[in-house]
mmCIF file of C-alpha atoms and ligand atoms in Angstrom:
data_model
loop_
_atom_site.group_PDB
_atom_site.id
_atom_site.type_symbol
_atom_site.label_atom_id
_atom_site.label_comp_id
_atom_site.label_asym_id
_atom_site.label_seq_id
_atom_site.Cartn_x
_atom_site.Cartn_y
_atom_site.Cartn_z
ATOM 1 C CA MET A 1130 -17.323 -6.843 8.084
ATOM 2 C CA GLN A 1131 -20.198 -4.353 8.203
ATOM 3 C CA LEU A 1132 -20.013 -1.927 11.113
ATOM 4 C CA ASP A 1133 -23.435 -0.725 12.191
ATOM 5 C CA LEU A 1134 -22.849 2.832 13.418
ATOM 6 C CA LYS A 1135 -26.479 3.949 13.702
ATOM 7 C CA LYS A 1136 -26.531 3.894 17.521
ATOM 8 C CA LEU A 1137 -23.116 5.497 17.665
ATOM 9 C CA PHE A 1138 -24.262 8.442 15.573
ATOM 10 C CA GLU A 1139 -27.070 9.032 18.078
ATOM 11 C CA SER A 1140 -24.958 9.054 21.223
ATOM 12 C CA GLY A 1141 -21.391 8.611 22.390
ATOM 13 C CA ASP A 1142 -22.279 6.209 25.193
ATOM 14 C CA HIS A 1143 -21.051 3.065 23.535
ATOM 15 C CA PRO A 1144 -17.822 3.086 21.552
ATOM 16 C CA LEU A 1145 -17.700 0.281 19.024
ATOM 17 C CA ASP A 1146 -14.651 -1.996 19.176
ATOM 18 C CA PHE A 1147 -13.860 -4.437 16.439
ATOM 19 C CA GLN A 1148 -11.199 -6.987 15.723
ATOM 20 C CA TYR A 1149 -11.172 -9.474 12.882
ATOM 21 C CA GLU A 1150 -9.117 -10.925 10.064
ATOM 22 C CA LEU A 1151 -9.554 -9.762 6.506
ATOM 23 C CA ASP A 1152 -8.693 -12.045 3.619
ATOM 24 C CA LEU A 1153 -6.823 -10.079 0.939
ATOM 25 C CA SER A 1154 -5.493 -13.085 -0.944
ATOM 26 C CA ASP A 1155 -7.212 -11.871 -4.135
ATOM 27 C CA LEU A 1156 -5.834 -8.329 -3.932
ATOM 28 C CA GLU A 1157 -3.297 -7.573 -6.642
ATOM 29 C CA GLN A 1158 -0.256 -5.433 -5.999
ATOM 30 C CA TRP A 1159 3.066 -5.210 -7.865
ATOM 31 C CA GLY A 1160 1.613 -7.508 -10.541
ATOM 32 C CA GLU A 1161 0.979 -10.391 -8.142
ATOM 33 C CA LYS A 1162 -1.113 -11.364 -5.134
ATOM 34 C CA PRO A 1163 1.235 -10.773 -2.204
ATOM 35 C CA PHE A 1164 -1.105 -11.269 0.784
ATOM 36 C CA ARG A 1165 -0.913 -14.970 1.506
ATOM 37 C CA THR A 1166 -1.975 -14.635 5.130
ATOM 38 C CA PRO A 1167 -5.026 -12.701 6.390
ATOM 39 C CA VAL A 1168 -4.651 -9.113 7.538
ATOM 40 C CA ALA A 1169 -5.393 -8.542 11.243
ATOM 41 C CA LEU A 1170 -7.604 -5.496 11.769
ATOM 42 C CA CYS A 1171 -8.201 -3.975 15.169
ATOM 43 C CA GLY A 1172 -9.947 -0.689 15.856
ATOM 44 C CA GLN A 1173 -12.503 1.470 17.547
ATOM 45 C CA VAL A 1174 -15.211 3.908 16.519
ATOM 46 C CA VAL A 1175 -16.112 6.636 18.997
ATOM 47 C CA ASN A 1176 -18.522 9.548 19.060
ATOM 48 C CA ARG A 1177 -16.951 12.530 20.786
ATOM 49 C CA ALA A 1178 -19.236 15.517 21.005
ATOM 50 C CA GLY A 1179 -20.968 14.529 17.795
ATOM 51 C CA ILE A 1180 -17.804 13.784 15.796
ATOM 52 C CA VAL A 1181 -17.552 10.107 14.890
ATOM 53 C CA MET A 1182 -13.952 8.964 14.593
ATOM 54 C CA LEU A 1183 -12.675 5.627 13.360
ATOM 55 C CA THR A 1184 -9.156 4.555 14.345
ATOM 56 C CA TYR A 1185 -7.697 1.200 13.466
ATOM 57 C CA THR A 1186 -4.505 -0.699 12.802
ATOM 58 C CA ALA A 1187 -3.848 -3.252 10.094
ATOM 59 C CA ALA A 1188 -1.115 -5.819 10.695
ATOM 60 C CA LEU A 1189 -0.148 -7.491 7.460
ATOM 61 C CA THR A 1190 2.527 -9.599 5.873
ATOM 62 C CA TYR A 1191 3.317 -9.511 2.185
ATOM 63 C CA SER A 1192 5.452 -11.751 0.029
ATOM 64 C CA THR A 1193 6.835 -10.304 -3.153
ATOM 65 C CA LYS A 1194 10.040 -9.833 -5.136
ATOM 66 C CA CYS A 1195 12.609 -7.064 -5.045
ATOM 67 C CA ALA A 1196 11.831 -4.716 -7.952
ATOM 68 C CA ARG A 1197 15.542 -4.573 -8.872
ATOM 69 C CA CYS A 1198 17.141 -7.959 -8.155
ATOM 70 C CA LEU A 1199 13.975 -10.141 -8.032
ATOM 71 C CA GLU A 1200 15.002 -11.801 -4.760
ATOM 72 C CA PRO A 1201 12.011 -12.905 -2.650
ATOM 73 C CA ILE A 1202 10.953 -10.518 0.120
ATOM 74 C CA ARG A 1203 8.637 -11.251 3.014
ATOM 75 C CA GLU A 1204 7.786 -8.274 5.144
ATOM 76 C CA SER A 1205 5.453 -7.609 8.063
ATOM 77 C CA VAL A 1206 4.181 -4.088 8.597
ATOM 78 C CA GLN A 1207 1.695 -2.394 10.820
ATOM 79 C CA MET A 1208 -0.338 0.493 9.455
ATOM 80 C CA LYS A 1209 -2.469 2.915 11.394
ATOM 81 C CA PHE A 1210 -5.462 4.776 9.990
ATOM 82 C CA THR A 1211 -7.819 7.448 11.292
ATOM 83 C CA HIS A 1212 -10.996 8.640 9.586
ATOM 84 C CA THR A 1213 -13.848 10.933 10.426
ATOM 85 C CA VAL A 1214 -17.135 9.242 9.623
ATOM 86 C CA VAL A 1215 -20.182 11.298 8.673
ATOM 87 C CA GLN A 1216 -23.701 10.487 7.541
ATOM 88 C CA GLN A 1217 -23.673 13.184 4.920
ATOM 89 C CA LEU A 1218 -21.259 15.748 3.603
ATOM 90 C CA ASN A 1219 -21.862 19.378 4.405
ATOM 91 C CA GLN A 1220 -19.277 20.633 1.974
ATOM 92 C CA GLU A 1221 -18.596 18.823 -1.240
ATOM 93 C CA SER A 1222 -14.857 19.329 -1.013
ATOM 94 C CA ASP A 1223 -14.450 17.312 2.192
ATOM 95 C CA ASP A 1224 -13.214 14.106 0.680
ATOM 96 C CA ASP A 1225 -11.259 13.221 3.818
ATOM 97 C CA TYR A 1226 -14.519 12.116 5.339
ATOM 98 C CA ILE A 1227 -15.987 8.661 5.059
ATOM 99 C CA VAL A 1228 -19.675 8.924 4.242
ATOM 100 C CA VAL A 1229 -22.038 6.209 5.484
ATOM 101 C CA GLU A 1230 -25.453 7.243 4.298
ATOM 102 C CA ASN A 1231 -27.354 4.326 5.786
ATOM 103 C CA GLY A 1232 -25.307 4.255 9.014
ATOM 104 C CA VAL A 1233 -23.464 1.071 8.052
ATOM 105 C CA LEU A 1234 -19.771 1.141 7.221
ATOM 106 C CA ASP A 1235 -18.259 -1.482 4.917
ATOM 107 C CA MET A 1236 -15.043 -1.992 6.844
ATOM 108 C CA ASP A 1237 -13.624 -4.539 4.379
ATOM 109 C CA GLU A 1238 -13.858 -2.113 1.487
ATOM 110 C CA LEU A 1239 -12.397 0.783 3.476
ATOM 111 C CA ALA A 1240 -9.475 -1.273 4.815
ATOM 112 C CA THR A 1241 -8.709 -2.665 1.345
ATOM 113 C CA ASP A 1242 -8.571 0.873 -0.090
ATOM 114 C CA ASP A 1243 -6.521 2.227 2.823
ATOM 115 C CA ILE A 1244 -3.969 -0.575 2.631
ATOM 116 C CA SER A 1245 -3.616 -0.364 -1.170
ATOM 117 C CA LEU A 1246 -2.904 3.369 -0.964
ATOM 118 C CA GLU A 1247 -0.405 2.946 1.858
ATOM 119 C CA LEU A 1248 1.680 0.234 0.206
ATOM 120 C CA PRO A 1249 4.894 1.356 -1.499
ATOM 121 C CA ILE A 1250 4.789 1.663 -5.285
ATOM 122 C CA ARG A 1251 7.634 -0.817 -5.476
ATOM 123 C CA VAL A 1252 9.525 -2.905 -2.940
ATOM 124 C CA LEU A 1253 13.308 -3.198 -2.750
ATOM 125 C CA CYS A 1254 15.267 -5.775 -0.712
ATOM 126 C CA SER A 1255 17.367 -2.867 0.521
ATOM 127 C CA GLU A 1256 17.700 0.802 -0.325
ATOM 128 C CA ASP A 1257 21.065 0.255 -2.008
ATOM 129 C CA CYS A 1258 20.172 -2.930 -3.890
ATOM 130 C CA LYS A 1259 22.523 -3.152 -6.871
ATOM 131 C CA GLY A 1260 20.052 -5.096 -8.983
ATOM 132 C CA LEU A 1261 20.851 -7.429 -11.846
ATOM 133 C CA CYS A 1262 23.561 -6.965 -14.446
ATOM 134 C CA PRO A 1263 21.700 -5.753 -17.553
ATOM 135 C CA ILE A 1264 23.979 -7.865 -19.757
ATOM 136 C CA CYS A 1265 24.494 -11.261 -18.092
ATOM 137 C CA GLY A 1266 21.717 -11.095 -15.484
ATOM 138 C CA VAL A 1267 23.710 -12.029 -12.350
ATOM 139 C CA ASN A 1268 22.612 -10.617 -9.015
ATOM 140 C CA LEU A 1269 25.160 -7.859 -8.372
ATOM 141 C CA ASN A 1270 24.435 -7.949 -4.612
ATOM 142 C CA LYS A 1271 25.904 -11.450 -4.465
ATOM 143 C CA THR A 1272 28.562 -11.514 -7.103
ATOM 144 C CA THR A 1273 30.345 -9.404 -9.660
ATOM 145 C CA CYS A 1274 30.769 -9.949 -13.354
ATOM 146 C CA ASP A 1275 33.120 -8.754 -16.067
ATOM 147 C CA CYS A 1276 30.489 -7.224 -18.268
ATOM 148 C CA GLU A 1277 31.186 -3.683 -19.282
ATOM 149 C CA GLU A 1278 28.512 -1.089 -19.486
ATOM 150 C CA PRO A 1279 28.150 0.091 -23.054
ATOM 151 C CA GLU A 1280 30.104 3.305 -23.266
ATOM 152 C CA TRP A 1281 29.564 6.265 -25.457
ATOM 153 C CA THR A 1282 32.869 6.862 -27.145
ATOM 154 C CA PRO A 1283 33.565 10.182 -28.847
ATOM 155 C CA SER A 1284 33.032 8.600 -32.273
ATOM 156 C CA HIS A 1285 29.348 8.172 -31.468
ATOM 157 C CA ARG A 1286 28.998 11.885 -31.181
ATOM 158 C CA ASN A 1287 29.808 12.324 -34.851
ATOM 159 C CA PRO A 1288 27.304 10.321 -36.880
ATOM 160 C CA PHE A 1289 28.974 11.401 -40.144
ATOM 161 C CA LYS A 1290 32.411 10.125 -39.173
ATOM 162 C CA ASP A 1291 32.053 6.848 -41.094
ATOM 163 C CA LEU A 1292 30.816 8.639 -44.162
ATOM 164 C CA LEU A 1293 33.801 10.896 -44.455
HETATM 165 ZN ZN1 ZN B 2642 17.184 -6.320 -4.472
HETATM 166 ZN ZN1 ZN B 2643 27.253 -9.068 -16.188
#
């Protein structure tokens, strides 16, 4: 959705409310496309004493796999974002600002970037997920196995032992 903020930059009389669904089914994260249902966006842009602020929430559900045990995970989260919107930058270092040079904000692009940055780098089914056995591959959250971790015995510390 394109948000036309031209009037809003001129005066603070009319805050702009928006609410719509954004399709992120093509967005890749964690090596797959986890957004099978649209993301619900709801927000407002206001001009307070010449400062244009955008605040919005994104309610989304993702389906993916635990990074350790590969069990399916389906999680719903709500994210909240706030940005200051300007028509031009006064100082080059202000990269916290969203610049809309022609007065029109591409909300889809902004929300896609915001959500991607906010998502965790990897998803676990639980903080203490035990993962899979590296030898036989069973899910150690559900069962145990008799595999033994390879151990470093003292003989490994002396690579010349067998030569002597
Ligand atoms: Zn897990
Ligand atoms: Zn095992």
